[in-house]
Amino acid sequence: MAQRSEKGIVIKRNDFPKPRSAMIGKICLLTVLMASSAGVPAYAATPVGQPAQPRPVMNTDTKALLKDAQRAQTGADLALAVVQLKNAVRLAPKDGAIRARLGMALLKSGDTRTAERELRQARIDNAPEELVVPAILDTMVVRGETKELLAEFLEPSSESHSKIAPDILTARALSLQILGRSAEANAAIERSLALRRDARSLTARAKLAMQQNDLTLAQRMIDEGLKLAPESEEILNSQIALLYQTGKFNDALAATDQFIRRNPDNIIARVIRIEVLLEQKQDAKAQTELDALFDKAPESSFYPYYSAVLLARQNNFKEAWRQAQNLNPEFVLQQPGMAMMVAQIALASGNV
């Protein structure tokens, strides 16, 4: 714990490794961000039972920008993807589907405030519900807007045939769990699974089980997800989180290494590897991995965050706090563990 001296608060290096529960919460956050970043077509089909909306005709430049954005995201250049999608939106400001793709890219980048604004505007501009609503739900979960989500997206009736009903139920389950209403969360996620049993819903069920310390159920959901979608990044990262939670750090590191070999441009996998290395107190290897992350995504907020953490573990609190100043406040507040880490660095550097 922090000790107070005549010069202020002194925080020792051993205070800086994060509690394991914070790691689980962060991986849950990362899987939400990955879900929101899945590739989507320029236009999705009109939901059953809804009248078709007139769609703007894309010109050649808009199509080219969308292709460039897709290539950038595939190549893990998220900053370029956001730029190209913004350019596409400028050319087609009333095209809800294009704006929805921008919102989803912004969410993956960690700019949740702008992401939600763009996604809600996309919905106003007639973006297909099954495209934009799951992304809005993801954004609200990441932003911790749990009460707002439950009030806005009511529980679908048992007679509902809406394609987004499973997404609403899954988001409600995650929100209810955050509020400590585990029984209601379990009921909601079971309804979601009954409607649509896919990697997204199985991952959510595994998250809830891990948060409720039902590790047997979590493993069963992950195993089912791996059979259904063996290449799903959401499922694979949940598997790593479970290995971490059960203290199998070497297995978690091996699984992460294998994942990175198959997906060398995946930023989330590298972030998880950094977390595992920090837990094992392999700071030098964590720094090497952080440098690799910078090479892949120099604009990522994870770089200054983990730079600050590593500097703090070296007792270089002044420089750690300087690095922390580069962080977007919303990024810090996405997880209590991150906020507490930055707060400890602030205290240790004399910035009470």
Short mmCIF file of C-alpha atoms in Angstrom, two decimals:
data_model
loop_
_atom_site.label_atom_id
_atom_site.label_comp_id
_atom_site.label_asym_id
_atom_site.label_seq_id
_atom_site.Cartn_x
_atom_site.Cartn_y
_atom_site.Cartn_z
CA MET A 1 0.00 0.00 0.00
CA ALA A 2 1.03 3.63 -0.33
CA GLN A 3 2.98 5.00 2.62
CA ARG A 4 2.90 8.65 3.65
CA SER A 5 6.15 10.42 4.50
CA GLU A 6 7.07 14.04 5.19
CA LYS A 7 7.62 14.51 1.45
CA GLY A 8 4.23 13.11 0.52
CA ILE A 9 3.09 9.73 -0.70
CA VAL A 10 5.60 7.07 -1.60
CA ILE A 11 4.43 4.12 -3.66
CA LYS A 12 6.73 1.16 -3.95
CA ARG A 13 7.28 -0.82 -7.13
CA ASN A 14 5.41 -3.84 -5.78
CA ASP A 15 2.24 -1.78 -5.51
CA PHE A 16 2.00 -1.43 -9.26
CA PRO A 17 1.14 -4.92 -10.55
CA LYS A 18 -2.62 -4.84 -11.08
CA PRO A 19 -5.06 -7.13 -9.29
CA ARG A 20 -6.05 -10.13 -11.38
CA SER A 21 -9.68 -8.98 -11.41
CA ALA A 22 -8.61 -5.78 -13.17
CA MET A 23 -7.00 -7.85 -15.90
CA ILE A 24 -10.21 -9.84 -16.40
CA GLY A 25 -12.22 -6.64 -16.67
CA LYS A 26 -9.77 -5.21 -19.17
CA ILE A 27 -9.89 -8.29 -21.38
CA CYS A 28 -13.68 -8.11 -21.25
CA LEU A 29 -13.39 -4.52 -22.45
CA LEU A 30 -11.00 -5.55 -25.22
CA THR A 31 -13.33 -8.27 -26.48
CA VAL A 32 -16.13 -5.71 -26.71
CA LEU A 33 -13.86 -3.47 -28.77
CA MET A 34 -12.97 -6.38 -31.05
CA ALA A 35 -16.62 -7.28 -31.52
CA SER A 36 -17.34 -3.74 -32.63
CA SER A 37 -14.51 -3.83 -35.16
CA ALA A 38 -15.64 -6.85 -37.13
CA GLY A 39 -15.65 -6.24 -40.86
CA VAL A 40 -19.04 -5.24 -42.22
CA PRO A 41 -20.26 -4.71 -45.76
CA ALA A 42 -20.92 -1.24 -47.02
CA TYR A 43 -24.62 -2.02 -46.74
CA ALA A 44 -26.41 -4.65 -44.74
CA ALA A 45 -29.71 -6.24 -45.58
CA THR A 46 -32.89 -4.54 -44.45
CA PRO A 47 -34.22 -6.27 -41.29
CA VAL A 48 -37.20 -8.54 -41.78
CA GLY A 49 -40.48 -6.76 -41.20
CA GLN A 50 -39.08 -3.28 -41.85
CA PRO A 51 -39.67 -1.27 -45.02
CA ALA A 52 -36.65 -0.81 -47.22
CA GLN A 53 -35.08 2.62 -46.86
CA PRO A 54 -33.81 4.52 -49.90
CA ARG A 55 -30.04 4.30 -49.92
CA PRO A 56 -27.78 6.98 -51.30
CA VAL A 57 -25.88 6.06 -54.43
CA MET A 58 -22.16 5.88 -53.75
CA ASN A 59 -19.88 7.57 -56.23
CA THR A 60 -16.58 6.09 -57.33
CA ASP A 61 -14.55 8.13 -54.84
CA THR A 62 -16.67 6.94 -51.92
CA LYS A 63 -16.27 3.30 -52.96
CA ALA A 64 -12.52 3.76 -53.23
CA LEU A 65 -12.33 5.33 -49.77
CA LEU A 66 -14.30 2.45 -48.26
CA LYS A 67 -11.98 -0.07 -49.89
CA ASP A 68 -8.97 1.84 -48.57
CA ALA A 69 -10.49 1.90 -45.08
CA GLN A 70 -11.13 -1.84 -45.17
CA ARG A 71 -7.55 -2.53 -46.29
CA ALA A 72 -6.24 -0.27 -43.52
CA GLN A 73 -8.25 -2.08 -40.86
CA THR A 74 -7.13 -5.45 -42.18
CA GLY A 75 -3.56 -4.21 -41.95
CA ALA A 76 -4.09 -2.90 -38.40
CA ASP A 77 -3.70 0.73 -39.49
CA LEU A 78 -6.76 1.93 -37.62
CA ALA A 79 -5.78 5.59 -37.76
CA LEU A 80 -5.73 5.52 -41.58
CA ALA A 81 -9.04 3.63 -41.62
CA VAL A 82 -10.66 6.36 -39.50
CA VAL A 83 -9.30 9.08 -41.79
CA GLN A 84 -10.61 7.36 -44.92
CA LEU A 85 -14.01 6.72 -43.34
CA LYS A 86 -14.26 10.37 -42.30
CA ASN A 87 -13.49 11.34 -45.89
CA ALA A 88 -16.20 8.96 -47.10
CA VAL A 89 -18.70 10.49 -44.68
CA ARG A 90 -17.87 13.95 -46.00
CA LEU A 91 -18.70 12.75 -49.51
CA ALA A 92 -21.88 10.98 -48.39
CA PRO A 93 -23.03 12.73 -45.18
CA LYS A 94 -26.52 11.18 -45.25
CA ASP A 95 -25.36 7.59 -45.81
CA GLY A 96 -26.08 5.94 -42.47
CA ALA A 97 -24.24 2.72 -43.26
CA ILE A 98 -20.97 4.53 -44.02
CA ARG A 99 -21.31 6.65 -40.89
CA ALA A 100 -21.97 3.49 -38.87
CA ARG A 101 -18.69 2.02 -40.11
CA LEU A 102 -16.93 5.20 -39.00
CA GLY A 103 -18.52 4.90 -35.57
CA MET A 104 -17.40 1.30 -35.25
CA ALA A 105 -13.82 2.20 -36.19
CA LEU A 106 -13.83 5.05 -33.68
CA LEU A 107 -15.04 2.68 -30.98
CA LYS A 108 -12.19 0.30 -31.70
CA SER A 109 -9.75 3.22 -31.49
CA GLY A 110 -11.02 4.06 -28.00
CA ASP A 111 -12.74 7.33 -28.93
CA THR A 112 -16.02 6.20 -27.44
CA ARG A 113 -17.63 9.62 -27.14
CA THR A 114 -17.26 10.43 -30.85
CA ALA A 115 -18.14 6.83 -31.73
CA GLU A 116 -21.48 7.04 -29.96
CA ARG A 117 -22.28 10.37 -31.57
CA GLU A 118 -21.55 9.04 -35.05
CA LEU A 119 -23.44 5.81 -34.45
CA ARG A 120 -26.53 7.61 -33.22
CA GLN A 121 -26.44 9.92 -36.21
CA ALA A 122 -26.06 6.87 -38.44
CA ARG A 123 -29.22 5.45 -36.93
CA ILE A 124 -31.05 8.70 -37.65
CA ASP A 125 -29.74 8.45 -41.22
CA ASN A 126 -31.40 5.04 -41.66
CA ALA A 127 -28.41 2.78 -41.14
CA PRO A 128 -29.66 -0.82 -40.93
CA GLU A 129 -30.64 -1.61 -37.35
CA GLU A 130 -28.71 -4.89 -37.23
CA LEU A 131 -25.58 -2.96 -38.23
CA VAL A 132 -25.77 0.10 -36.01
CA VAL A 133 -27.66 -0.98 -32.87
CA PRO A 134 -25.15 -3.66 -31.74
CA ALA A 135 -22.39 -1.07 -32.12
CA ILE A 136 -24.35 1.47 -30.06
CA LEU A 137 -24.88 -1.16 -27.38
CA ASP A 138 -21.16 -2.00 -27.36
CA THR A 139 -20.31 1.67 -27.01
CA MET A 140 -22.67 2.15 -24.09
CA VAL A 141 -21.25 -0.92 -22.33
CA VAL A 142 -17.68 0.31 -22.80
CA ARG A 143 -18.63 3.79 -21.59
CA GLY A 144 -20.31 2.35 -18.51
CA GLU A 145 -23.70 3.77 -19.49
CA THR A 146 -25.43 0.82 -17.89
CA LYS A 147 -28.50 2.51 -16.42
CA GLU A 148 -29.01 4.50 -19.61
CA LEU A 149 -28.75 1.33 -21.71
CA LEU A 150 -31.30 -0.52 -19.61
CA ALA A 151 -33.70 2.42 -19.83
CA GLU A 152 -33.32 2.96 -23.58
CA PHE A 153 -33.20 -0.66 -24.75
CA LEU A 154 -35.97 -2.46 -22.90
CA GLU A 155 -36.06 -6.22 -22.66
CA PRO A 156 -37.56 -7.64 -25.86
CA SER A 157 -40.85 -9.45 -25.43
CA SER A 158 -40.99 -13.22 -25.75
CA GLU A 159 -42.89 -12.74 -29.03
CA SER A 160 -40.20 -10.52 -30.55
CA HIS A 161 -38.68 -11.71 -33.82
CA SER A 162 -36.30 -8.78 -34.15
CA LYS A 163 -32.83 -9.69 -35.42
CA ILE A 164 -31.28 -7.39 -32.81
CA ALA A 165 -33.15 -8.91 -29.84
CA PRO A 166 -30.18 -11.18 -28.96
CA ASP A 167 -27.81 -8.20 -29.07
CA ILE A 168 -30.08 -6.18 -26.78
CA LEU A 169 -30.36 -9.07 -24.33
CA THR A 170 -26.59 -9.60 -24.32
CA ALA A 171 -25.89 -5.91 -23.66
CA ARG A 172 -28.53 -5.85 -20.93
CA ALA A 173 -26.89 -8.90 -19.33
CA LEU A 174 -23.47 -7.23 -19.26
CA SER A 175 -25.00 -4.04 -17.84
CA LEU A 176 -26.97 -5.90 -15.18
CA GLN A 177 -23.82 -7.73 -14.09
CA ILE A 178 -21.96 -4.43 -13.74
CA LEU A 179 -24.79 -3.24 -11.49
CA GLY A 180 -24.47 -6.38 -9.37
CA ARG A 181 -27.74 -7.91 -10.53
CA SER A 182 -26.28 -11.30 -11.41
CA ALA A 183 -29.50 -13.33 -11.43
CA GLU A 184 -31.13 -10.92 -13.91
CA ALA A 185 -27.93 -10.87 -15.97
CA ASN A 186 -27.94 -14.66 -16.22
CA ALA A 187 -31.60 -14.73 -17.22
CA ALA A 188 -30.99 -12.15 -19.97
CA ILE A 189 -27.96 -13.91 -21.43
CA GLU A 190 -29.74 -17.28 -21.42
CA ARG A 191 -32.59 -15.70 -23.41
CA SER A 192 -30.04 -14.30 -25.84
CA LEU A 193 -28.41 -17.70 -26.29
CA ALA A 194 -31.79 -19.29 -26.90
CA LEU A 195 -32.37 -16.85 -29.76
CA ARG A 196 -28.89 -16.90 -31.29
CA ARG A 197 -26.02 -19.07 -30.16
CA ASP A 198 -22.94 -17.58 -31.82
CA ALA A 199 -19.41 -16.54 -30.86
CA ARG A 200 -20.59 -13.13 -29.66
CA SER A 201 -23.23 -14.44 -27.25
CA LEU A 202 -21.09 -17.35 -26.06
CA THR A 203 -18.24 -14.94 -25.31
CA ALA A 204 -20.61 -12.75 -23.31
CA ARG A 205 -21.80 -15.79 -21.33
CA ALA A 206 -18.21 -16.74 -20.62
CA LYS A 207 -17.47 -13.19 -19.43
CA LEU A 208 -20.38 -13.25 -17.01
CA ALA A 209 -19.32 -16.66 -15.71
CA MET A 210 -15.76 -15.44 -15.12
CA GLN A 211 -17.00 -12.34 -13.34
CA GLN A 212 -19.20 -14.57 -11.16
CA ASN A 213 -16.27 -16.98 -10.60
CA ASP A 214 -18.12 -19.85 -12.27
CA LEU A 215 -15.04 -21.04 -14.10
CA THR A 216 -16.48 -24.41 -15.10
CA LEU A 217 -19.32 -22.74 -16.97
CA ALA A 218 -16.89 -20.24 -18.51
CA GLN A 219 -14.74 -23.06 -19.86
CA ARG A 220 -17.79 -24.85 -21.26
CA MET A 221 -18.91 -21.72 -23.11
CA ILE A 222 -15.42 -21.15 -24.50
CA ASP A 223 -15.11 -24.76 -25.65
CA GLU A 224 -18.45 -24.51 -27.43
CA GLY A 225 -17.41 -21.23 -29.01
CA LEU A 226 -14.14 -22.71 -30.25
CA LYS A 227 -16.02 -25.56 -31.95
CA LEU A 228 -18.42 -23.10 -33.52
CA ALA A 229 -15.88 -20.45 -34.54
CA PRO A 230 -12.29 -21.67 -34.00
CA GLU A 231 -10.83 -18.47 -35.50
CA SER A 232 -12.96 -16.07 -33.45
CA GLU A 233 -10.75 -13.48 -31.77
CA GLU A 234 -13.40 -12.90 -29.10
CA ILE A 235 -13.45 -16.55 -28.10
CA LEU A 236 -9.66 -16.96 -28.21
CA ASN A 237 -9.09 -13.93 -26.03
CA SER A 238 -11.71 -15.12 -23.57
CA GLN A 239 -9.82 -18.39 -23.40
CA ILE A 240 -6.64 -16.50 -22.55
CA ALA A 241 -8.51 -14.49 -19.90
CA LEU A 242 -9.73 -17.72 -18.29
CA LEU A 243 -6.22 -19.17 -18.24
CA TYR A 244 -5.07 -15.96 -16.58
CA GLN A 245 -7.87 -16.01 -14.01
CA THR A 246 -7.09 -19.59 -13.04
CA GLY A 247 -3.42 -18.71 -12.52
CA LYS A 248 -2.14 -20.62 -15.55
CA PHE A 249 0.13 -17.79 -16.61
CA ASN A 250 2.53 -19.85 -18.71
CA ASP A 251 -0.39 -21.37 -20.60
CA ALA A 252 -1.89 -17.90 -21.06
CA LEU A 253 1.40 -16.61 -22.44
CA ALA A 254 1.78 -19.60 -24.77
CA ALA A 255 -1.78 -19.14 -26.05
CA THR A 256 -1.14 -15.46 -26.64
CA ASP A 257 2.11 -16.21 -28.49
CA GLN A 258 0.30 -18.67 -30.74
CA PHE A 259 -2.45 -16.14 -31.36
CA ILE A 260 0.06 -13.45 -32.36
CA ARG A 261 1.86 -15.83 -34.72
CA ARG A 262 -1.43 -16.37 -36.55
CA ASN A 263 -2.48 -12.71 -36.29
CA PRO A 264 0.74 -10.63 -36.23
CA ASP A 265 -1.15 -7.38 -36.82
CA ASN A 266 -3.67 -7.92 -34.02
CA ILE A 267 -3.21 -5.11 -31.51
CA ILE A 268 -5.48 -6.60 -28.85
CA ALA A 269 -3.44 -9.80 -28.69
CA ARG A 270 -0.29 -7.79 -28.06
CA VAL A 271 -2.01 -5.84 -25.29
CA ILE A 272 -3.01 -9.06 -23.58
CA ARG A 273 0.53 -10.39 -23.92
CA ILE A 274 1.84 -7.25 -22.22
CA GLU A 275 -0.62 -7.80 -19.37
CA VAL A 276 0.50 -11.40 -18.87
CA LEU A 277 4.19 -10.43 -18.96
CA LEU A 278 3.58 -7.71 -16.37
CA GLU A 279 1.84 -10.22 -14.13
CA GLN A 280 4.91 -12.47 -14.44
CA LYS A 281 7.14 -9.47 -13.68
CA GLN A 282 8.92 -9.86 -17.02
CA ASP A 283 9.15 -6.13 -17.56
CA ALA A 284 11.94 -6.25 -20.16
CA LYS A 285 9.88 -8.56 -22.38
CA ALA A 286 6.82 -6.41 -21.78
CA GLN A 287 8.79 -3.37 -23.00
CA THR A 288 9.84 -5.27 -26.14
CA GLU A 289 6.21 -6.16 -26.81
CA LEU A 290 5.19 -2.55 -26.19
CA ASP A 291 7.74 -1.38 -28.76
CA ALA A 292 6.26 -3.85 -31.24
CA LEU A 293 2.79 -2.48 -30.50
CA PHE A 294 4.06 1.05 -31.20
CA ASP A 295 5.43 -0.07 -34.56
CA LYS A 296 2.02 -1.50 -35.48
CA ALA A 297 -0.18 1.24 -33.99
CA PRO A 298 1.74 4.39 -32.97
CA GLU A 299 -1.50 6.27 -32.24
CA SER A 300 -2.88 3.64 -29.87
CA SER A 301 -3.69 4.89 -26.37
CA PHE A 302 -2.36 1.63 -25.00
CA TYR A 303 1.21 2.76 -25.78
CA PRO A 304 1.39 5.75 -23.40
CA TYR A 305 -0.63 3.82 -20.81
CA TYR A 306 1.75 0.87 -20.63
CA SER A 307 4.77 3.17 -20.98
CA ALA A 308 3.56 4.93 -17.84
CA VAL A 309 2.99 1.62 -16.03
CA LEU A 310 6.47 0.33 -16.88
CA LEU A 311 8.11 3.59 -15.83
CA ALA A 312 6.20 3.52 -12.55
CA ARG A 313 7.41 -0.01 -11.89
CA GLN A 314 10.93 1.41 -12.23
CA ASN A 315 10.04 4.11 -9.68
CA ASN A 316 10.39 6.78 -12.38
CA PHE A 317 7.12 8.40 -11.36
CA LYS A 318 7.82 11.84 -12.83
CA GLU A 319 8.29 10.44 -16.34
CA ALA A 320 5.45 7.99 -15.83
CA TRP A 321 3.10 10.89 -15.05
CA ARG A 322 4.34 12.77 -18.12
CA GLN A 323 3.42 9.76 -20.26
CA ALA A 324 0.03 9.52 -18.59
CA GLN A 325 -0.72 13.10 -19.65
CA ASN A 326 -0.91 11.85 -23.25
CA LEU A 327 -3.96 9.71 -22.45
CA ASN A 328 -7.51 10.57 -23.37
CA PRO A 329 -9.47 10.77 -20.07
CA GLU A 330 -12.22 8.59 -21.51
CA PHE A 331 -9.71 5.86 -22.31
CA VAL A 332 -8.52 5.88 -18.70
CA LEU A 333 -12.05 5.69 -17.33
CA GLN A 334 -13.07 2.69 -19.46
CA GLN A 335 -11.92 0.37 -16.67
CA PRO A 336 -11.60 1.04 -12.92
CA GLY A 337 -8.27 -0.79 -12.89
CA MET A 338 -6.83 1.63 -15.44
CA ALA A 339 -8.18 4.65 -13.60
CA MET A 340 -6.73 3.42 -10.31
CA MET A 341 -3.34 2.81 -11.92
CA VAL A 342 -3.19 6.33 -13.35
CA ALA A 343 -4.36 7.72 -9.99
CA GLN A 344 -1.55 5.88 -8.19
CA ILE A 345 0.99 7.26 -10.67
CA ALA A 346 -0.39 10.75 -10.07
CA LEU A 347 -0.06 10.34 -6.30
CA ALA A 348 3.42 8.90 -6.56
CA SER A 349 4.57 11.80 -8.72
CA GLY A 350 3.21 14.36 -6.24
CA ASN A 351 0.14 15.32 -8.29
CA VAL A 352 -2.47 14.75 -5.60
#
